[in-house]
XYZ file of C-alpha atoms in Angstrom:
624
model
C 193.649 -27.285 -278.098
C 190.635 -27.700 -280.417
C 189.071 -24.154 -279.385
C 191.964 -22.519 -281.481
C 190.815 -23.791 -284.592
C 189.028 -21.402 -286.819
C 185.468 -21.034 -285.711
C 182.389 -18.731 -286.128
C 182.225 -16.717 -282.829
C 178.838 -15.223 -284.097
C 177.445 -18.524 -283.495
C 178.597 -19.614 -280.453
C 175.995 -20.138 -277.536
C 176.813 -19.061 -274.294
C 177.664 -22.040 -272.076
C 176.835 -20.076 -268.626
C 176.217 -16.678 -267.306
C 178.123 -14.262 -264.865
C 176.261 -11.429 -262.767
C 178.278 -7.915 -262.296
C 177.808 -5.053 -260.366
C 174.595 -2.885 -260.933
C 172.939 -6.121 -262.584
C 174.878 -6.277 -265.509
C 175.149 -9.835 -267.045
C 177.645 -11.261 -268.716
C 177.669 -14.309 -271.125
C 180.471 -16.804 -270.857
C 181.441 -18.549 -274.049
C 185.011 -20.114 -272.800
C 188.259 -19.103 -271.104
C 190.240 -17.990 -274.133
C 191.228 -14.626 -274.440
C 188.942 -14.103 -277.848
C 186.216 -15.702 -275.692
C 186.462 -13.620 -273.139
C 186.447 -10.273 -275.668
C 183.128 -11.742 -277.136
C 181.762 -12.074 -273.731
C 182.651 -8.413 -273.039
C 180.807 -7.433 -276.334
C 177.336 -9.486 -275.586
C 177.225 -8.095 -271.940
C 173.312 -7.675 -270.906
C 173.284 -3.976 -269.415
C 170.662 -2.945 -267.047
C 170.341 0.799 -266.776
C 173.677 2.255 -266.171
C 176.395 1.783 -269.186
C 179.841 0.253 -268.547
C 182.937 0.849 -270.544
C 184.231 -2.656 -272.317
C 187.597 -1.892 -270.269
C 185.586 -2.259 -267.056
C 184.051 -5.536 -268.066
C 186.915 -6.972 -269.318
C 188.587 -6.382 -265.862
C 185.756 -7.534 -263.979
C 185.499 -10.718 -265.853
C 189.360 -11.425 -265.091
C 188.540 -10.711 -261.678
C 185.930 -12.975 -261.447
C 187.423 -16.033 -262.833
C 190.240 -15.323 -260.106
C 192.956 -13.471 -262.269
C 194.708 -10.550 -260.377
C 195.319 -7.344 -262.135
C 192.266 -7.227 -264.474
C 192.844 -7.990 -268.291
C 196.037 -7.698 -268.861
C 197.106 -9.745 -265.877
C 194.589 -12.511 -267.433
C 196.272 -12.235 -270.332
C 199.551 -13.033 -268.564
C 198.188 -15.965 -266.585
C 196.523 -17.214 -269.638
C 199.762 -17.993 -271.383
C 202.377 -18.563 -268.320
C 199.986 -20.272 -265.663
C 196.746 -21.311 -267.657
C 198.135 -23.174 -270.661
C 200.885 -25.007 -269.200
C 198.287 -26.098 -266.553
C 196.102 -27.348 -268.880
C 198.862 -29.397 -270.751
C 199.858 -30.751 -267.662
C 196.640 -32.305 -266.718
C 195.809 -33.158 -270.446
C 192.794 -30.579 -270.782
C 192.632 -30.659 -274.759
C 189.215 -30.350 -275.854
C 186.413 -28.645 -274.499
C 183.148 -30.649 -274.285
C 179.919 -30.387 -272.065
C 180.900 -33.037 -269.839
C 177.692 -32.293 -267.508
C 174.887 -32.824 -269.987
C 174.094 -36.671 -270.687
C 174.750 -37.109 -274.254
C 173.291 -40.594 -274.845
C 169.564 -40.330 -274.725
C 167.188 -42.641 -273.090
C 165.605 -43.856 -269.820
C 164.635 -40.198 -269.582
C 168.297 -39.557 -268.499
C 167.926 -35.936 -270.259
C 164.987 -34.821 -267.732
C 165.884 -37.329 -264.518
C 169.465 -38.020 -264.497
C 171.128 -34.135 -265.084
C 172.637 -31.858 -263.288
C 172.600 -28.005 -263.740
C 175.895 -26.442 -264.131
C 175.113 -23.848 -261.495
C 174.192 -26.543 -258.789
C 177.739 -27.949 -259.498
C 179.485 -24.708 -259.409
C 177.439 -23.673 -256.072
C 178.351 -27.140 -254.434
C 182.192 -26.562 -255.394
C 182.438 -22.827 -254.286
C 179.240 -22.304 -251.512
C 179.118 -25.654 -249.457
C 180.229 -26.823 -246.324
C 181.678 -29.882 -248.128
C 185.255 -30.160 -249.335
C 185.455 -29.850 -253.083
C 185.065 -33.014 -254.303
C 187.899 -35.167 -256.295
C 185.328 -36.979 -258.668
C 181.299 -36.375 -259.422
C 179.110 -38.230 -261.532
C 177.291 -36.392 -264.197
C 176.455 -39.287 -266.219
C 177.821 -37.300 -269.577
C 178.649 -40.809 -271.336
C 176.742 -43.055 -269.481
C 174.639 -45.270 -271.822
C 171.583 -45.539 -269.543
C 169.716 -47.364 -272.477
C 172.146 -50.178 -271.979
C 171.852 -50.802 -268.527
C 168.651 -49.606 -266.831
C 166.120 -48.891 -269.937
C 162.451 -49.027 -269.298
C 163.038 -50.725 -265.784
C 159.538 -50.389 -264.561
C 158.205 -51.924 -267.740
C 160.438 -54.352 -267.862
C 160.019 -55.778 -264.758
C 156.517 -55.973 -264.747
C 155.938 -57.260 -268.570
C 158.992 -59.185 -269.698
C 160.681 -60.762 -266.930
C 159.316 -63.874 -265.155
C 159.885 -62.386 -261.833
C 158.869 -65.640 -260.160
C 161.937 -67.302 -261.263
C 164.324 -64.921 -260.302
C 162.966 -64.199 -256.937
C 161.566 -60.786 -258.093
C 158.422 -58.892 -257.162
C 156.924 -57.156 -259.928
C 154.691 -54.493 -258.329
C 156.420 -51.386 -257.630
C 156.135 -49.772 -254.334
C 158.353 -47.243 -252.792
C 157.969 -48.725 -249.162
C 159.189 -51.901 -250.382
C 163.120 -52.606 -251.060
C 163.343 -56.273 -251.254
C 164.072 -56.587 -254.842
C 167.471 -54.427 -253.896
C 167.850 -57.495 -251.127
C 167.609 -59.854 -253.977
C 170.187 -58.000 -256.459
C 172.485 -57.941 -254.136
C 172.636 -61.419 -253.341
C 173.566 -62.116 -256.850
C 173.967 -58.968 -258.937
C 175.527 -60.315 -261.889
C 172.925 -62.658 -262.668
C 171.703 -62.646 -266.379
C 167.866 -61.972 -266.479
C 166.143 -63.074 -269.498
C 163.916 -60.461 -270.908
C 161.034 -61.607 -273.151
C 160.488 -58.530 -275.292
C 161.053 -60.515 -278.419
C 164.743 -60.488 -278.783
C 165.374 -62.455 -275.790
C 168.019 -60.279 -274.510
C 169.895 -60.433 -271.108
C 170.658 -58.028 -268.620
C 172.261 -58.242 -265.322
C 170.002 -58.826 -262.171
C 171.517 -55.461 -260.651
C 170.493 -53.281 -263.710
C 167.024 -54.781 -263.775
C 166.219 -53.725 -260.231
C 167.710 -50.195 -260.717
C 165.717 -49.602 -263.884
C 162.841 -50.235 -261.949
C 163.758 -47.931 -259.162
C 164.301 -44.548 -261.121
C 161.478 -43.002 -259.203
C 163.332 -43.113 -255.799
C 166.417 -42.931 -257.591
C 165.616 -39.417 -259.501
C 164.888 -37.951 -256.004
C 168.469 -38.881 -254.905
C 169.907 -37.520 -257.999
C 171.745 -34.208 -256.673
C 174.703 -32.667 -255.313
C 173.018 -32.051 -251.817
C 174.562 -34.677 -250.485
C 177.520 -36.954 -251.412
C 175.970 -39.930 -253.240
C 177.764 -38.783 -256.699
C 180.798 -37.525 -255.558
C 183.850 -38.975 -254.624
C 185.567 -38.986 -251.660
C 181.972 -39.645 -249.998
C 181.776 -38.670 -246.559
C 178.459 -37.143 -246.315
C 174.875 -39.249 -246.120
C 172.621 -39.170 -249.270
C 169.976 -36.194 -249.603
C 166.883 -36.953 -251.223
C 164.392 -34.178 -252.586
C 161.109 -35.439 -250.391
C 158.949 -33.152 -248.647
C 156.144 -34.567 -246.559
C 153.707 -33.604 -243.936
C 153.963 -36.698 -242.244
C 157.690 -36.975 -240.665
C 156.971 -40.512 -239.619
C 155.664 -41.649 -243.051
C 159.086 -39.969 -244.500
C 161.429 -41.648 -242.283
C 159.680 -45.151 -243.065
C 160.219 -44.285 -246.865
C 163.487 -43.017 -246.554
C 164.928 -46.317 -245.354
C 163.797 -47.690 -248.587
C 165.236 -44.645 -250.890
C 168.605 -45.030 -249.364
C 168.957 -48.591 -249.696
C 167.933 -48.156 -253.446
C 170.132 -45.506 -254.278
C 173.052 -47.440 -252.869
C 172.443 -49.939 -255.314
C 172.651 -47.401 -257.802
C 176.105 -45.637 -256.350
C 177.327 -49.302 -256.221
C 176.616 -49.721 -260.062
C 178.297 -46.567 -261.397
C 181.430 -46.934 -258.985
C 181.703 -50.445 -260.526
C 181.100 -49.303 -264.058
C 183.269 -46.496 -263.643
C 181.738 -44.382 -266.632
C 180.303 -40.935 -266.530
C 182.446 -39.463 -263.594
C 184.586 -36.576 -264.169
C 187.608 -35.741 -262.067
C 187.361 -31.941 -260.485
C 190.815 -30.299 -260.911
C 191.034 -26.659 -259.104
C 193.059 -23.750 -261.052
C 192.385 -21.019 -258.733
C 189.843 -19.894 -255.879
C 187.220 -19.090 -258.701
C 187.720 -21.519 -261.417
C 187.985 -25.449 -261.641
C 188.299 -27.604 -264.244
C 186.240 -30.914 -265.119
C 188.267 -33.698 -266.585
C 186.171 -36.420 -268.949
C 187.845 -39.273 -271.075
C 190.272 -38.651 -274.098
C 191.528 -35.183 -273.061
C 188.210 -33.623 -272.731
C 187.551 -30.926 -270.439
C 184.836 -28.508 -268.761
C 185.094 -25.700 -266.438
C 183.133 -24.095 -263.653
C 183.522 -20.752 -262.168
C 182.092 -19.325 -258.736
C 179.024 -17.248 -259.105
C 178.085 -18.814 -261.953
C 174.642 -18.745 -263.272
C 172.468 -21.058 -265.707
C 170.271 -18.465 -267.236
C 170.378 -14.527 -268.286
C 168.281 -12.620 -265.666
C 165.037 -10.978 -267.218
C 164.773 -7.468 -265.736
C 161.270 -7.237 -267.394
C 159.272 -9.819 -265.595
C 155.951 -8.750 -267.004
C 156.404 -8.313 -270.563
C 154.130 -7.728 -272.839
C 151.585 -6.733 -270.426
C 153.597 -4.542 -267.881
C 156.927 -2.587 -267.891
C 159.133 -2.323 -264.689
C 157.822 1.082 -264.263
C 154.016 0.030 -263.981
C 154.696 -2.113 -261.226
C 154.318 -0.997 -257.269
C 156.798 -1.470 -254.581
C 154.776 -3.795 -252.522
C 155.007 -6.589 -255.128
C 158.569 -7.809 -254.461
C 158.638 -10.369 -256.791
C 160.867 -8.669 -259.173
C 163.127 -7.392 -256.308
C 163.288 -10.857 -254.499
C 164.314 -12.697 -258.005
C 166.903 -9.972 -258.449
C 168.528 -10.182 -255.197
C 168.612 -13.860 -255.520
C 169.993 -13.805 -258.403
C 172.401 -11.257 -258.250
C 173.363 -10.816 -254.457
C 172.512 -13.906 -252.629
C 175.881 -15.775 -251.535
C 174.974 -19.231 -250.956
C 174.021 -22.931 -252.499
C 170.707 -22.006 -253.874
C 169.495 -25.447 -254.642
C 170.260 -26.174 -250.961
C 168.578 -23.340 -249.804
C 165.277 -24.374 -251.782
C 165.805 -27.758 -250.166
C 165.717 -26.331 -246.657
C 163.003 -24.006 -247.260
C 160.871 -26.814 -248.696
C 161.781 -28.854 -246.053
C 160.943 -26.420 -242.914
C 157.510 -25.566 -244.853
C 156.404 -28.995 -243.850
C 158.304 -29.628 -240.477
C 156.290 -26.726 -239.220
C 153.069 -27.843 -240.042
C 152.695 -26.712 -243.654
C 150.695 -28.679 -245.737
C 150.300 -29.038 -250.051
C 147.287 -26.973 -249.449
C 148.754 -23.781 -247.923
C 151.811 -24.309 -249.817
C 152.701 -20.736 -251.241
C 155.495 -21.427 -253.860
C 159.158 -21.485 -253.603
C 159.453 -17.844 -253.899
C 157.965 -16.841 -250.602
C 159.366 -19.927 -248.688
C 162.790 -18.417 -249.805
C 161.735 -15.029 -248.721
C 160.929 -16.803 -245.242
C 163.944 -18.596 -244.912
C 166.217 -15.890 -245.656
C 164.234 -13.131 -243.953
C 166.709 -11.362 -242.199
C 168.965 -10.931 -245.260
C 166.413 -10.391 -247.601
C 164.476 -7.850 -245.471
C 167.488 -5.330 -244.896
C 166.965 -4.813 -248.677
C 163.299 -3.894 -248.708
C 161.784 -0.282 -248.663
C 159.751 0.657 -245.330
C 156.254 1.080 -247.072
C 154.723 2.179 -243.840
C 152.700 5.787 -244.291
C 151.609 8.288 -241.719
C 148.745 9.609 -244.232
C 145.287 9.281 -243.665
C 143.708 8.699 -246.849
C 139.917 9.494 -247.585
C 137.514 6.888 -248.170
C 140.030 4.402 -246.224
C 139.148 2.881 -243.228
C 141.359 2.102 -240.186
C 141.162 -1.472 -239.107
C 143.586 -2.724 -236.170
C 144.528 -6.779 -236.833
C 145.166 -9.113 -234.146
C 148.769 -9.260 -234.849
C 148.970 -5.317 -233.689
C 149.078 -3.916 -237.278
C 147.478 -1.034 -237.899
C 145.963 -0.935 -241.680
C 144.025 1.438 -244.158
C 142.008 -0.228 -245.862
C 139.700 1.283 -248.791
C 136.127 -0.358 -250.048
C 136.212 -2.004 -253.232
C 137.629 0.153 -256.195
C 134.716 1.258 -258.586
C 134.089 1.548 -262.130
C 134.324 4.973 -261.699
C 137.719 4.637 -260.072
C 139.087 3.132 -262.950
C 138.026 5.283 -265.513
C 139.720 8.406 -263.770
C 142.684 6.364 -264.411
C 142.278 5.499 -268.235
C 141.512 9.241 -268.362
C 144.944 10.188 -267.043
C 146.617 7.159 -268.919
C 146.054 7.405 -272.272
C 149.244 5.418 -273.198
C 148.126 2.651 -271.151
C 144.941 2.560 -273.006
C 146.852 2.195 -276.373
C 149.231 -0.342 -275.255
C 146.418 -2.469 -273.573
C 144.112 -2.208 -276.710
C 147.102 -3.768 -278.950
C 147.430 -6.706 -276.253
C 143.789 -7.532 -276.254
C 143.360 -7.587 -280.433
C 145.727 -10.644 -281.183
C 143.588 -13.731 -279.878
C 142.234 -11.888 -276.423
C 145.694 -11.823 -274.720
C 144.063 -9.688 -272.176
C 140.204 -9.850 -271.236
C 138.301 -6.982 -272.834
C 137.250 -4.674 -270.258
C 134.269 -2.926 -271.520
C 132.848 -6.242 -271.664
C 132.651 -6.847 -268.345
C 132.292 -3.294 -267.028
C 129.581 -1.835 -268.663
C 127.137 -1.730 -265.933
C 125.003 1.636 -265.509
C 125.898 2.264 -262.125
C 129.719 2.948 -262.355
C 129.998 3.176 -258.494
C 129.784 -0.708 -258.384
C 133.160 -2.591 -258.214
C 135.068 -2.794 -261.142
C 136.781 -6.099 -262.539
C 140.005 -6.191 -263.786
C 142.914 -8.612 -264.592
C 145.975 -8.999 -262.260
C 148.014 -6.637 -264.832
C 145.311 -3.613 -264.614
C 145.309 -3.826 -260.810
C 149.139 -3.418 -260.888
C 148.898 -0.685 -263.462
C 146.154 0.951 -261.133
C 148.077 0.788 -257.905
C 151.134 2.369 -259.305
C 149.311 5.295 -260.676
C 147.607 5.806 -257.597
C 150.500 5.586 -255.179
C 151.988 8.120 -257.638
C 149.211 10.638 -257.553
C 148.645 10.305 -253.873
C 152.592 9.726 -252.866
C 151.998 6.939 -250.542
C 152.434 3.038 -251.016
C 149.614 1.072 -251.174
C 148.836 -2.355 -251.668
C 146.761 -5.426 -251.762
C 145.477 -7.161 -249.081
C 147.170 -10.632 -248.003
C 145.004 -13.564 -247.539
C 145.755 -13.723 -243.873
C 144.266 -10.482 -243.564
C 141.221 -10.678 -245.759
C 140.339 -13.893 -243.552
C 140.208 -11.689 -240.542
C 138.665 -8.758 -241.861
C 136.287 -10.827 -243.955
C 132.542 -10.973 -242.481
C 132.161 -14.593 -243.937
C 133.355 -17.886 -243.032
C 135.171 -20.370 -245.491
C 132.563 -22.787 -246.746
C 132.943 -26.475 -246.386
C 133.670 -28.259 -249.740
C 130.443 -29.948 -249.961
C 130.880 -30.723 -253.768
C 133.360 -33.324 -252.733
C 132.439 -36.645 -254.598
C 129.167 -35.146 -256.283
C 128.844 -33.871 -259.729
C 126.638 -30.708 -260.095
C 124.441 -30.697 -263.253
C 123.928 -26.802 -263.217
C 124.101 -24.070 -261.004
C 120.320 -24.526 -259.517
C 120.155 -28.252 -260.240
C 120.512 -30.909 -257.620
C 124.127 -32.711 -256.991
C 124.453 -36.482 -258.024
C 126.459 -38.888 -256.864
C 127.172 -42.469 -257.715
C 127.146 -45.152 -254.764
C 129.375 -48.057 -254.377
C 125.904 -50.052 -255.265
C 125.583 -48.244 -258.692
C 122.646 -46.675 -257.501
C 122.252 -42.283 -257.671
C 122.020 -39.836 -254.248
C 120.740 -36.496 -255.062
C 121.118 -33.293 -252.811
C 118.942 -30.389 -253.900
C 119.825 -26.575 -253.425
C 117.206 -26.283 -250.164
C 120.195 -28.870 -248.436
C 122.943 -26.453 -249.545
C 124.332 -23.316 -248.162
C 122.688 -20.459 -249.921
C 124.896 -19.088 -252.564
C 124.636 -15.741 -254.372
C 124.730 -15.701 -258.040
C 124.150 -12.507 -259.232
C 125.784 -12.102 -262.304
C 124.321 -12.571 -266.059
C 125.815 -12.759 -269.510
C 124.533 -10.780 -272.371
C 124.696 -11.206 -276.103
C 125.660 -8.284 -278.607
C 121.721 -7.591 -279.017
C 121.323 -7.016 -275.383
C 119.667 -10.506 -274.893
C 120.457 -12.336 -271.471
C 121.728 -15.568 -271.838
C 120.879 -18.438 -269.406
C 123.451 -20.003 -267.437
C 127.216 -20.001 -268.719
C 127.476 -19.431 -272.880
C 128.370 -22.494 -274.766
C 132.124 -22.705 -276.187
C 132.659 -20.101 -278.991
C 135.947 -18.688 -280.172
C 137.741 -16.208 -277.992
C 136.823 -13.348 -280.077
C 132.781 -13.921 -279.714
C 133.519 -14.692 -276.228
C 135.141 -11.495 -275.273
C 132.198 -9.606 -277.090
C 129.535 -10.807 -274.612
C 128.956 -8.844 -271.636
C 129.114 -9.721 -268.039
C 126.734 -7.533 -266.032
C 125.709 -7.525 -262.431
C 122.016 -8.582 -262.029
C 121.780 -7.224 -258.105
C 123.875 -6.349 -255.070
C 123.997 -6.988 -251.819
C 126.437 -5.933 -249.336
C 127.822 -7.006 -245.700
C 129.592 -4.495 -243.603
C 132.651 -5.291 -241.041
C 134.936 -2.732 -239.655
C 132.860 -0.186 -241.854
C 133.941 -2.120 -244.978
C 131.467 -3.207 -247.612
C 131.672 -6.889 -249.021
C 129.691 -8.366 -251.679
C 127.801 -11.187 -250.787
C 128.117 -13.007 -254.008
C 129.431 -16.339 -254.634
C 130.793 -15.196 -258.526
C 132.726 -12.067 -257.304
C 136.052 -12.498 -256.115
C 139.055 -10.288 -254.985
C 142.526 -10.108 -256.302
C 144.945 -10.833 -253.000
C 148.916 -9.656 -252.413
C 149.817 -13.396 -253.573
C 148.893 -13.135 -256.882
C 145.532 -15.162 -256.454
C 141.968 -13.997 -255.788
C 139.278 -15.216 -253.202
C 135.822 -15.603 -253.601
C 133.787 -13.253 -251.539
C 131.204 -14.822 -249.418
C 132.635 -18.664 -249.402
C 136.115 -17.582 -249.191
C 137.049 -20.259 -251.649
C 139.386 -19.896 -254.449
C 138.886 -18.926 -258.275
C 138.366 -22.698 -258.946
C 135.981 -22.828 -256.242
C 138.383 -25.245 -253.811
C 139.340 -24.274 -250.551
C 143.263 -23.954 -251.569
C 143.363 -20.187 -252.328
C 146.970 -19.957 -252.370
C 147.591 -23.041 -254.420
C 144.679 -22.335 -257.141
C 145.793 -19.240 -258.782
C 143.833 -18.014 -261.605
C 145.680 -16.809 -264.913
C 146.910 -13.052 -264.332
C 145.458 -12.116 -267.616
C 141.722 -13.052 -266.828
C 139.381 -10.756 -265.114
C 137.549 -14.025 -264.174
C 135.031 -13.906 -267.114
C 135.496 -17.082 -268.385
C 134.471 -18.637 -265.037
C 131.392 -16.512 -264.985
C 133.047 -14.383 -262.514
C 134.078 -10.998 -261.675
C 137.390 -10.188 -259.888
C 137.893 -6.787 -258.140
C 140.348 -5.427 -255.429
C 140.642 -3.040 -252.562
C 143.644 -1.207 -251.069
C 145.324 -1.139 -248.167
C 148.593 0.384 -246.539
C 150.112 -0.070 -243.288
C 150.260 2.836 -240.781
C 153.435 3.731 -238.523
C 152.215 2.669 -234.821
């Protein structure tokens, strides 16, 4: 085998990663003894140390060998090498990544190693005999640039083809099935020809990409299950209509790759945890159980926050870690099912919460058992009890003030120092002094999401409680305001106070003035270093100069509900638990639309660049 040849181990890159207990991660370089030893040497340790001998034994067991590393060494010489010789597995090669560029193959037609592993080891399907990876398939030769070729370089009428691409039309597929080997002249200056079936497949790449996966059996042999497409609709009748055409186009692609018999790899199991992929001329690759494509990053929020600065309610780290280390299943399939269920249950693009939230929902029973109960019996000063419609009892604070945040800064000098270092290089974080220089320190503070996390973590340690941010659903229930209609649809706003202008179909202009709109409150103003007020939003300037401008309250007006004060302001927002914010008196997103969950602001911003301030309030759930 070529891997026995002389090589520089220090320059090898991991092929994959293997999770171990206690959240350790081992990079996998190969299955030979010296490469297994290299993996043990390169282990990424979380918090607890681990002996090298323990790592070697764990690696061997994870790869399906009995009696630890010594058992692996015996099996390597007496079982694994003879097995590889018997099946003519001589030279390691990547048999998954397309090696011939073109036709967008490296982006569109590419499996992930982890997806192949979980299809093999965590699937209701039997292990396939072959998988199409396209590792040596010349997409340029057969399907290159199909949509443009069809519309620009072919006399479509001559060959009975339609030259306009439509998802809900598969008549070109029908034509290709009648005479697939017909030579079609490509008028690109070279007068080349291409098979009719290849022309049509190339023009249908958009639909075929949606089916280039291992969720169904479209790319495996033997083929026993239907094709599965990664398509997500709220309109189920439309999805059904389009799937008819997607299936026809995918079937044409499968027919062609079966005929050409290029790009397929054999799947040869060695044991219950390790399988080999066999290519041409003795080339082999391998896949193992519980394989990962990437190393898990425990510090999700560096350089802004250390893991210790993240309060327990923010379970992004906890979920990602659980899903990476502990979930036993087919992750791609789980994502597909979660996305599908979102739309089947009436979800839309507008209220799409992100794949992590959908996964948590779909895996609620499994995942929820890993969470700590954050409810409390402590009554906190300055918090108001609110009973929600769903029966939950919350303690909710008023908006956290500049004074509150200064208390935090006074007790956390190291955080202040670290934050200054992050603010210096090109304004990675907003300068908080410039947005919190109001004379009245009892006004709401304006912070980035990272600062809010650090404050809550400190507050919780100090008061021995687990407070959190309010969710969007909770906020909409407790707010005294109603969500505004998007009155700007189709209109251009000249300025904050000027008219709205719309171009009509006949070329004329329509105007709407402020008196025709809901009354919005713009109660902030910019000031330059000399204290001069700037009218409107400042002109574009370099980041350092912009950070020196002050953004201050002009006037303050509150409205109360549940004894909680809410600022009446169009340009004041509140951070929500979903890592987004909501404008106070319009209940719209950071960007002014109604898609609050989808329209997330930059987490390193206090809202200043949009002429906004973003504050927050705390809450915690009481034991019933």
